[in-house]
Coordinates of C-alpha atoms and ligand atoms in Angstrom, one line a residue:
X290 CA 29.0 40.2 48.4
X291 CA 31.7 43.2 48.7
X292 CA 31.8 42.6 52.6
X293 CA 31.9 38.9 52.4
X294 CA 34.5 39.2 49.7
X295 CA 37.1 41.8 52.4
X296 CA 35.8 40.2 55.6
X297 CA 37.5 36.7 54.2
X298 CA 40.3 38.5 52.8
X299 CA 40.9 41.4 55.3
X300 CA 38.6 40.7 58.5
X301 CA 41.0 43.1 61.0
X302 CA 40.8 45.9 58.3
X303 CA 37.4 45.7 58.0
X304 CA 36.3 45.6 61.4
X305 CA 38.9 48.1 62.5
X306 CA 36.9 50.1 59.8
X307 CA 33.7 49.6 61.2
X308 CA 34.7 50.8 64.7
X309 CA 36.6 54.2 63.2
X310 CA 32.9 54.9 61.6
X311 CA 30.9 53.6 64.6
X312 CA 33.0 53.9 68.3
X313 CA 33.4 50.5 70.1
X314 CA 30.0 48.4 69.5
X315 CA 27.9 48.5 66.1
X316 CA 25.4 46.4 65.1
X317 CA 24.6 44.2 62.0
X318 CA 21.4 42.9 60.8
X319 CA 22.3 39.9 60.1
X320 CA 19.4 37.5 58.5
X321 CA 17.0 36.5 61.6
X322 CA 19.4 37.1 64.4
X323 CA 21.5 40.4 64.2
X324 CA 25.3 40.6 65.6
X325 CA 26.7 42.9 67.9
X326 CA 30.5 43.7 67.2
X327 CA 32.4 45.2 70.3
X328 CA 36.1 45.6 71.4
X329 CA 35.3 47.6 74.7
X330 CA 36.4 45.8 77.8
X331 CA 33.2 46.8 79.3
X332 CA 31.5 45.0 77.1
X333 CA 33.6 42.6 77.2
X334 CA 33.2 42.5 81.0
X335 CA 29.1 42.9 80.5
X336 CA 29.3 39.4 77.7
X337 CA 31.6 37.1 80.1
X338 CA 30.9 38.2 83.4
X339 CA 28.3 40.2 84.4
X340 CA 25.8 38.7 82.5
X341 CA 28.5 35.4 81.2
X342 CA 24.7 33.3 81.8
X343 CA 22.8 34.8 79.4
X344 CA 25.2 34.3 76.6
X345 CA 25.9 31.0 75.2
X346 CA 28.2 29.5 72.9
X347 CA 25.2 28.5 70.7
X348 CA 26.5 30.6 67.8
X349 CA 27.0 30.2 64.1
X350 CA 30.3 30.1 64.5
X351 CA 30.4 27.1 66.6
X352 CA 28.2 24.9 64.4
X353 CA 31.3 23.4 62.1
X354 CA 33.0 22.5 65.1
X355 CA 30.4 21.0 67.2
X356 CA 29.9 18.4 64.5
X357 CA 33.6 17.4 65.3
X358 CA 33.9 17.9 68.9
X359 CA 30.6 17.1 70.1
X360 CA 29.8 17.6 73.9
X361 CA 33.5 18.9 74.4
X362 CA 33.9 21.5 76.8
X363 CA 34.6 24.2 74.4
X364 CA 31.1 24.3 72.9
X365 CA 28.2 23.4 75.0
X366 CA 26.5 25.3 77.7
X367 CA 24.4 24.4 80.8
X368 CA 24.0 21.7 83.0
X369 CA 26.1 19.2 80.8
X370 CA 29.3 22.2 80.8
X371 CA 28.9 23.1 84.3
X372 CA 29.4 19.0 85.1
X373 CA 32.2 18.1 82.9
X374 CA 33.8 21.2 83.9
X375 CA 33.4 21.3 87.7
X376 CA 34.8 16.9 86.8
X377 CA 37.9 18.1 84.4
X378 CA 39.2 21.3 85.9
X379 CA 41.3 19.6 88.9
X380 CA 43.5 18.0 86.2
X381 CA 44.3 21.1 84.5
X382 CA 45.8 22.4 88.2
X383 CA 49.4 23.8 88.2
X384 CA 50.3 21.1 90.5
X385 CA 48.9 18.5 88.3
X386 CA 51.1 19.9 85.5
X387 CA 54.2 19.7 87.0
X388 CA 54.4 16.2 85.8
X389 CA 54.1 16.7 81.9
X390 CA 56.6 19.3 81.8
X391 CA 59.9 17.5 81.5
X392 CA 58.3 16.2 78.9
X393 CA 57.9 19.3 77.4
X394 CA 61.5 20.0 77.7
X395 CA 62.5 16.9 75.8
X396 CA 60.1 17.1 73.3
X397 CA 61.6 21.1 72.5
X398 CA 65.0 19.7 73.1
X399 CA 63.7 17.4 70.0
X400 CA 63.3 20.0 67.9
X401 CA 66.2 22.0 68.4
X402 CA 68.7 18.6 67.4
X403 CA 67.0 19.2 64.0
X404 CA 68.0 22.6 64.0
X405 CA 71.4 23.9 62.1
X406 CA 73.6 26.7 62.1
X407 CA 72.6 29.3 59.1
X408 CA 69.6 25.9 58.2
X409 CA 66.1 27.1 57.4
X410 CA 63.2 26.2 59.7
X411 CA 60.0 26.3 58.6
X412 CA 59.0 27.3 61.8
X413 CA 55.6 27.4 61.6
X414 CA 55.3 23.5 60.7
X415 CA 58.1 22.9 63.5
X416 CA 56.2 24.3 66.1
X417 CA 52.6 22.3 65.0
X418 CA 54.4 19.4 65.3
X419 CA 56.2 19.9 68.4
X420 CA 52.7 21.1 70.0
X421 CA 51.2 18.1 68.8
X422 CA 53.9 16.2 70.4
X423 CA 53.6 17.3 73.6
X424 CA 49.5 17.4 73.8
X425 CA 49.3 13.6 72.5
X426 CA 52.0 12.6 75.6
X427 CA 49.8 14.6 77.9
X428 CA 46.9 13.0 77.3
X429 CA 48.1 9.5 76.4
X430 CA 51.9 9.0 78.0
X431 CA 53.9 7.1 75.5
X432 CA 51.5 4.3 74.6
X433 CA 50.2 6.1 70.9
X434 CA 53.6 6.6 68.5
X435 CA 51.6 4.7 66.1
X436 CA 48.6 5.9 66.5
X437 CA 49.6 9.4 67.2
X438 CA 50.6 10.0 63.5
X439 CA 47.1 9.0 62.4
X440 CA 45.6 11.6 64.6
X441 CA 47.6 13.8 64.1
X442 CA 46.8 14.0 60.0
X443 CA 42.9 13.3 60.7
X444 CA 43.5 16.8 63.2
X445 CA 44.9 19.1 60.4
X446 CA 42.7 17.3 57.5
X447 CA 39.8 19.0 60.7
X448 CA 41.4 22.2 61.5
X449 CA 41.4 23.6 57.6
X450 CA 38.1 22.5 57.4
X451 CA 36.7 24.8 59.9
X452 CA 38.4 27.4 57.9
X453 CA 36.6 26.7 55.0
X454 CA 33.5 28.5 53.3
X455 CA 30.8 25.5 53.0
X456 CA 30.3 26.9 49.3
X457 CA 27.9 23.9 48.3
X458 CA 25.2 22.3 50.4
X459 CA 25.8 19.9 53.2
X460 CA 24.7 16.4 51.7
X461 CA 26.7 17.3 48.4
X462 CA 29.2 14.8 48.7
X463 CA 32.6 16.0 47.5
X464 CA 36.1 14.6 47.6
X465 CA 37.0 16.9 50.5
X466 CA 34.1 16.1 52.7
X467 CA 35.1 12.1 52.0
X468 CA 38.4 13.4 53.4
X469 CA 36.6 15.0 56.4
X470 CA 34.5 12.3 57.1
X471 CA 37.1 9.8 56.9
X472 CA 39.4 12.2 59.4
X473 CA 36.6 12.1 62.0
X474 CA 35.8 8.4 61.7
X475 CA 39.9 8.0 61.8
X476 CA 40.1 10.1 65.1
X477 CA 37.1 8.0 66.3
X478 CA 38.8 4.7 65.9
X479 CA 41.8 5.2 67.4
X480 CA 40.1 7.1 70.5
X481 CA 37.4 4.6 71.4
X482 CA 40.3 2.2 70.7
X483 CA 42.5 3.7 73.7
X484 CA 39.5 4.3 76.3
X485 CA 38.3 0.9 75.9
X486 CA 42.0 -0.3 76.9
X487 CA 42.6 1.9 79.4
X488 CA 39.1 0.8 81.0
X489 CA 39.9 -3.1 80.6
X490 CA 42.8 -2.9 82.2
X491 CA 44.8 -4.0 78.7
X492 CA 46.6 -1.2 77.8
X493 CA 50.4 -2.7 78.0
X494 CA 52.2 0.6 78.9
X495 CA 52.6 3.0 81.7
X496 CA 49.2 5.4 81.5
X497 CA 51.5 8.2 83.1
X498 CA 54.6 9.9 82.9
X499 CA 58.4 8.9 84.3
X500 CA 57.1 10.3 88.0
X501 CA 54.3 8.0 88.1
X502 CA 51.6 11.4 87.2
X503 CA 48.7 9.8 85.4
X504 CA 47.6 11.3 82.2
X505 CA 44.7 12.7 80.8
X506 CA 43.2 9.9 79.4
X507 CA 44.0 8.0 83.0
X508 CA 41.6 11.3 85.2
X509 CA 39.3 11.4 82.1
X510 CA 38.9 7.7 83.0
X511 CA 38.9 7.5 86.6
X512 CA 37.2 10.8 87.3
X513 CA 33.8 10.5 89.8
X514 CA 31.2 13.5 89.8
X515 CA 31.5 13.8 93.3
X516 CA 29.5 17.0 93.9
X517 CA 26.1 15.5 91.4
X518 CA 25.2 12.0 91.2
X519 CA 28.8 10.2 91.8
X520 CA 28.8 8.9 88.2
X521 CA 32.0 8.8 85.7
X522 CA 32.4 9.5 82.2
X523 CA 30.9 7.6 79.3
X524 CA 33.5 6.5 76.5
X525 CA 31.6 9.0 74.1
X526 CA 32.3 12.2 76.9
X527 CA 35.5 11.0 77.4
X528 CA 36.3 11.1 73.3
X529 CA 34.6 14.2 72.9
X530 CA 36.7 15.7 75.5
X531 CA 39.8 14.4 74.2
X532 CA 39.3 15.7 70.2
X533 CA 38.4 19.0 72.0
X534 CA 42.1 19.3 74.0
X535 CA 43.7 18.1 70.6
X536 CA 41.5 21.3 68.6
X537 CA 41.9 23.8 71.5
X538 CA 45.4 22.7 72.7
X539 CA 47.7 22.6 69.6
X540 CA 47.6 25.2 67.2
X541 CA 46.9 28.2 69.7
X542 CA 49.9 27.4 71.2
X543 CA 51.7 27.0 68.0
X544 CA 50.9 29.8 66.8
X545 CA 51.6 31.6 69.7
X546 CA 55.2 30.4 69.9
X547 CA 55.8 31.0 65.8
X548 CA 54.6 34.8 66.7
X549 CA 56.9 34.9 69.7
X550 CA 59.9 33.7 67.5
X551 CA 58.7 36.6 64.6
X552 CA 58.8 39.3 67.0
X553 CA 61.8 38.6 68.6
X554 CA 63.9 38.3 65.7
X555 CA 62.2 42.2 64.9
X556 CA 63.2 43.3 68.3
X557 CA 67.0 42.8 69.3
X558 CA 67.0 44.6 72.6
X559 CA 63.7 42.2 73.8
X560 CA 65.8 39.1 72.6
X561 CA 68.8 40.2 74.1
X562 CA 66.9 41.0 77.7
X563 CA 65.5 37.3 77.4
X564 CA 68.9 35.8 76.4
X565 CA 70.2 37.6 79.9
X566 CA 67.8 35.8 81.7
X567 CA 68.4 32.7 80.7
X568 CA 71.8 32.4 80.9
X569 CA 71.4 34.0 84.5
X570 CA 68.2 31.6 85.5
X571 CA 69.6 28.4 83.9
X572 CA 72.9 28.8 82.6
X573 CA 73.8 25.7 80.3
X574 CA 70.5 23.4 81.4
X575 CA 67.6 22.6 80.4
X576 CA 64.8 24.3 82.1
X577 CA 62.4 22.4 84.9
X578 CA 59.2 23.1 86.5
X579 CA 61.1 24.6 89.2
X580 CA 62.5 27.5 87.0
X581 CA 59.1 28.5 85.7
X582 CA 58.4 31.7 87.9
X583 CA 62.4 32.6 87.9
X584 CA 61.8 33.2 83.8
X585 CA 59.4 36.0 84.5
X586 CA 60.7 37.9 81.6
X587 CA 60.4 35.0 79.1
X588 CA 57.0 34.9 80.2
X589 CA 56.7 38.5 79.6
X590 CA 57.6 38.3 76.3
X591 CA 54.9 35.8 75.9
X592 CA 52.4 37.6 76.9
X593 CA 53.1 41.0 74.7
X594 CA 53.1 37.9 72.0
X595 CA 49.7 37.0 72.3
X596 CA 48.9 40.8 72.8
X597 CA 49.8 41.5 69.3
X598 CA 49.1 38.3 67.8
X599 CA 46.6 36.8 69.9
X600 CA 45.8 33.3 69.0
X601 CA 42.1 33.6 69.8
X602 CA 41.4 37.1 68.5
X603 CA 37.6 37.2 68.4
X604 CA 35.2 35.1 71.3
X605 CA 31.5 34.6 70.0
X606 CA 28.6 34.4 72.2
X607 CA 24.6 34.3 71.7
X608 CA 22.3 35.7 73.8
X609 CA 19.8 33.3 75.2
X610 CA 17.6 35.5 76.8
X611 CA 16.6 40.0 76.2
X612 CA 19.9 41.0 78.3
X613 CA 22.0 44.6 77.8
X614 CA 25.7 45.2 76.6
X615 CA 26.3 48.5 78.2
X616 CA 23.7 50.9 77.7
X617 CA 22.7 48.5 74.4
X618 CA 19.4 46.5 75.0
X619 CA 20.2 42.9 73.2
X620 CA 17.0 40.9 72.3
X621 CA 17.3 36.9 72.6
X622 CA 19.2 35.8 70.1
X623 CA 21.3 37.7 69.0
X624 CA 24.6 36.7 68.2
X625 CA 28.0 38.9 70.0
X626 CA 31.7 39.0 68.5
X627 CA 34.1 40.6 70.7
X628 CA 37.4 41.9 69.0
X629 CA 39.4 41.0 71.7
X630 CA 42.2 41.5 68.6
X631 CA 41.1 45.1 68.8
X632 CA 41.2 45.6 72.2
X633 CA 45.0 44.3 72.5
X634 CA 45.6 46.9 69.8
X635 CA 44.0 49.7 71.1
X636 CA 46.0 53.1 72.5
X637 CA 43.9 53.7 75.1
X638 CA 45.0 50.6 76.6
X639 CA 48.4 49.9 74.8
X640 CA 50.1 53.3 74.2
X641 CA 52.0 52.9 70.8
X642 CA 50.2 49.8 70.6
X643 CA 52.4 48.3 67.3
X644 CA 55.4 47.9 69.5
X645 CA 56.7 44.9 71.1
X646 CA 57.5 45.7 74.7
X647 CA 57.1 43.0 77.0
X648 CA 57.3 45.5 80.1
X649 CA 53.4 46.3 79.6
X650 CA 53.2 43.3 81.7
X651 CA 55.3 44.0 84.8
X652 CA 52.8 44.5 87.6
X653 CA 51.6 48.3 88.0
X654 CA 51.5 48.6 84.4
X655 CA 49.0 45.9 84.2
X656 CA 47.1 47.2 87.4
X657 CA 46.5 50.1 85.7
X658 CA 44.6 49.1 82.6
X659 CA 41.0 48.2 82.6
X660 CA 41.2 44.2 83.9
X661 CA 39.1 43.2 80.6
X662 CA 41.9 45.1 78.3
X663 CA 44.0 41.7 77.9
X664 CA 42.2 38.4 77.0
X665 CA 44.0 35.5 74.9
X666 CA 42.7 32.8 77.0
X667 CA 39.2 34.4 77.3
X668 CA 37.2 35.6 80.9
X669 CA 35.3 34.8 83.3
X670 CA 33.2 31.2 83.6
X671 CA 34.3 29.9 80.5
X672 CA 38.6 31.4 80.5
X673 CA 40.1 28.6 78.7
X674 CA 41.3 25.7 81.0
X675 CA 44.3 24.9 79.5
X676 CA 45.4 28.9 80.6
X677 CA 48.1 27.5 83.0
X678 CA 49.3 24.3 80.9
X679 CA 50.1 26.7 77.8
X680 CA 51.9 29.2 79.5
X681 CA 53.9 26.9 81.0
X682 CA 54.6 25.2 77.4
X683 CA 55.1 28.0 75.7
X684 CA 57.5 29.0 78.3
X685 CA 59.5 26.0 78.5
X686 CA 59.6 25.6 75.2
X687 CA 60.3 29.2 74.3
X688 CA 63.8 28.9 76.8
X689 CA 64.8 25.6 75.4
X690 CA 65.0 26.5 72.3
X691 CA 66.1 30.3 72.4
X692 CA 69.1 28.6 74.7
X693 CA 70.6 27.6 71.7
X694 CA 69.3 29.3 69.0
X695 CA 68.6 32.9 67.6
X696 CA 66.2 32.7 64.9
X697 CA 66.3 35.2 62.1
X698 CA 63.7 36.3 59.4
X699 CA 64.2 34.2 55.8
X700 CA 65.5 37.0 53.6
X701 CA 62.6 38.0 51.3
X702 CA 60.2 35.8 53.5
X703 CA 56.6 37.8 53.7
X704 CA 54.9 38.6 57.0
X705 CA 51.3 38.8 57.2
X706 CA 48.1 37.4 59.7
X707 CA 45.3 35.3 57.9
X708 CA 42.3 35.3 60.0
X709 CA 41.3 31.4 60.2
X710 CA 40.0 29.7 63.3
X711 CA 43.2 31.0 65.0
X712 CA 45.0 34.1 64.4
X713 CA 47.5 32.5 61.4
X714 CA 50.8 33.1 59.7
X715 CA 49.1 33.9 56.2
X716 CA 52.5 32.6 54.7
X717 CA 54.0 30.8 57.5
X718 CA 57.1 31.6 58.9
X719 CA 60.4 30.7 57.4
X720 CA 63.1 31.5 59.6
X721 CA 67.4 31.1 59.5
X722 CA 68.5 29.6 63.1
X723 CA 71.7 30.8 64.4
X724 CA 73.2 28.9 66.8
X725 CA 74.4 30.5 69.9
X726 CA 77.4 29.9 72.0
X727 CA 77.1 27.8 75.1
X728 CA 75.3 25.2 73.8
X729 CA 73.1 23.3 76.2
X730 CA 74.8 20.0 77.4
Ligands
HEM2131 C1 48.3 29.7 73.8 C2 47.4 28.7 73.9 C3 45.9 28.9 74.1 C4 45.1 29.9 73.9 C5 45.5 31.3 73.4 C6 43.8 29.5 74.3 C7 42.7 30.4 74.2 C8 41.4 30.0 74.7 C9 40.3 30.9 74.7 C10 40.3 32.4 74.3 C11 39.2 30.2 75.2 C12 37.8 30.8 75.5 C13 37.0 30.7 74.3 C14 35.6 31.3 74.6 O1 35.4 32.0 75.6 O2 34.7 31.1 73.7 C15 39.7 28.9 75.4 C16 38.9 27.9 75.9 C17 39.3 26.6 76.0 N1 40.6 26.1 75.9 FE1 42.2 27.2 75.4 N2 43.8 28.2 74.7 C18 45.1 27.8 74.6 C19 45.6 26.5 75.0 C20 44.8 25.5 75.4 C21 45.2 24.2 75.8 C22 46.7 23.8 75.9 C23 44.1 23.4 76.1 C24 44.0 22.0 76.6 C25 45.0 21.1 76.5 C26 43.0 24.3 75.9 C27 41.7 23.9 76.1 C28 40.6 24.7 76.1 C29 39.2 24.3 76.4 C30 38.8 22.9 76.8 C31 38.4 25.5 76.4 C32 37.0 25.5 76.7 C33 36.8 25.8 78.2 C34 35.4 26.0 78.7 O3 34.5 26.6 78.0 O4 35.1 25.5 79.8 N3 43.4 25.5 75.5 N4 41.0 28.8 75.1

């Protein structure tokens, strides 16, 4: 009970316990099925690669989600993965993406308007909603206002429940699980809803953005297996799919710009570096796709973000078949967590690996760490597919804002990480914005 008691209250400083006593894999028996618990890339390399087959994503900790997200990419395996990825994947390509991301300036630009010299931001709320913003107009243009507010509660009434022990059995019904229920059937509604009128024809508005780039919903829609049988996607693969880019899409990328914002106000000469770029790249506009590779050290400091605070901080796997983690023999079954939160952390990799310095990641610094060192968006097969649409968002919206505003740490304001689903701002993040001369026009 002691364990599960510290592992929900302090899971990094148990774990990073665990591999002080034990090196970088240690085992625990675990009822029927016991867990492996690594942070080496090796391993790492050994569970996503080498052998990325024989581990699934049947694990425990997938079961709460499945039951909202279905078939989704993010949590089957197989034949049925292998197809609706190998059908979803060309959308996610960088050209495809140019399209939503004037978008994602306007959206930030949004959010800054609210913004006040010496106001308070709850930055944390801020940048769920602006995330949420800019993943509803990717996948459904502008048609959704309405119906965009009622997702978006049913989404964070889902994304605290995953977080939650399941204390009482299943079929106890309680005034929480109502709520949950009633999110999902919510989020069901308005989805089929949308596919049915973007397959009849009778959806009223543009399906695409101001250049005429279709959005998710429209490929989702329109998509043929060419390579299998030549068949589309039912309306139930098509909703699972969406509710998946909504779970995965938002609050990684919210959380990875509320860290960003944190660890710049701790780091003046970092902030002042990416200031100098910005004023040098864009001077007083707004940024475009076109400026994306010219912000190379805005992107930078992204990166050593999600090194210290990686959104995903721990990837689960299950072995389906006897298979070996390094010199480990793992017997079916058996369930994997790799710590990539460890791994970013760790001095063999990261020398002084508590500071912030976003020049790890200029190019023979990063050649010469082991390739599996540095993870947030996962490896091999299964790397997240929305790698190339985040970093892009976070980006963009990173430069937008930081054009015309410093943020500073609330006086008194507590900084700590809560280990949920994603890697969390245990008491979110209130911020003072200062606004900075030169305002964007
Ligand atoms: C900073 C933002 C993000 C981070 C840190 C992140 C991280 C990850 C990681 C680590 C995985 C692999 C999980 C595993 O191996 O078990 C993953 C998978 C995935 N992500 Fe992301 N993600 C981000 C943004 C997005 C966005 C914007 C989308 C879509 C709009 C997205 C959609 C997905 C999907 C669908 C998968 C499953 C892919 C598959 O298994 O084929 N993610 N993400």
């Amino acid at each position: 009970m002691r364990y599960y008691h510290r592992f929900a209250n302090d899971a990094i400083g148990l774990v990073r316990d665990r591999f002080e006593s034990y090196g970088d894999i240690y085992y625990v028996a675990n009822g029927s099925s016991g867990l492996y618990v690594s942070n080496h890339p090796d391993h790492i390399r050994d569970v996503l690669v080498t052998h990325g087959s024989t581990f699934g994503k049947a694990h425990s900790a997938f079961a709460k989600l499945a039951r909202v997200l279905g078939q989704g990419l993010l949590n089957t395996d197989g034949a049925t993965w292998k197809r609706h990825r190998r059908m979803i994947q060309p959308a996610f390509h960088k050209s495809r993406l140019r399209g939503y991301t004037s978008m994602m300036v306007i959206e930030a630009e949004r959010t800054a308007q609210r913004w006040r010299d010496g106001g308070s931001v709850d930055l944390g709320a801020d940048m769920t909603e602006l995330t949420l913003r800019v993943v509803s107009r990717s996948l459904f243009s502008h048609e959704v206002a309405n119906e965009v507010d009622a997702i978006t509660g049913a989404v964070s009434v889902l994304q605290d429940s995953f977080s939650r022990p399941a204390l009482l059995p299943r079929w106890l019904p309680t005034p929480y699980r109502r709520r949950v229920r009633g999110a999902i059937a919510s989020i069901d509604e308005v989805m089929y809803r949308l596919i049915a009128a973007r397959r009849t024809g009778s959806s009223n508005v543009a399906s695409g953005d101001e250049q005429g780039d279709p959005d998710l919903l429209q490929m989702l829609v329109d998509v043929r297996d060419e390579e299998g049988d030549g068949a589309g996607l039912t309306d139930r693969e098509i909703r699972d799919q969406l509710v998946t880019f909504y779970m995965a899409g938002h609050e990684t990328t919210s959380h990875a710009l509320t860290w960003t914002f944190f660890l710049l106000s701790q780091n003046p000469d970092a902030e002042a570096k990416m200031h100098a770029e910005l004023t040098r790249v864009l001077g007083h506009r707004l940024p475009t796709f076109e400026d994306f590779d010219d912000l190379a050290y805005t992107e930078r400091v992204i990166k050593e973000s999600m090194r210290l605070y990686p959104p995903v901080y721990v990837i689960a796997r299950k072995a389906t078949a006897d298979t070996c983690i390094g010199d480990y023999q793992v017997a079916a079954g058996s369930e994997v967590a790799l710590w990539i939160y460890m791994t970013h952390h760790d001095p063999r990799w990261y020398p002084d690996p508590e500071t912030f310095q976003p020049d790890r990641f200029v190019e023979d610094k990063t050649s010469a760490r082991p390739r599996f060192a540095y993870l947030p968006f996962g490896a091999g097969a299964r790397t997240c597919i929305g790698k190339t649409f985040a970093t892009i968002e976070a980006v963009l919206i990173l430069a937008t804002l930081a054009q015309r505003f410093r943020l500073s740490l609330a006086p008194g304001h507590r900084v700590a990480v809560k280990t949920r689903v994603t890697l969390t701002p245990r008491y979110g993040m209130k911020m003072i914005a200062h606004a900075r001369s030169g305002i964007v026009t």
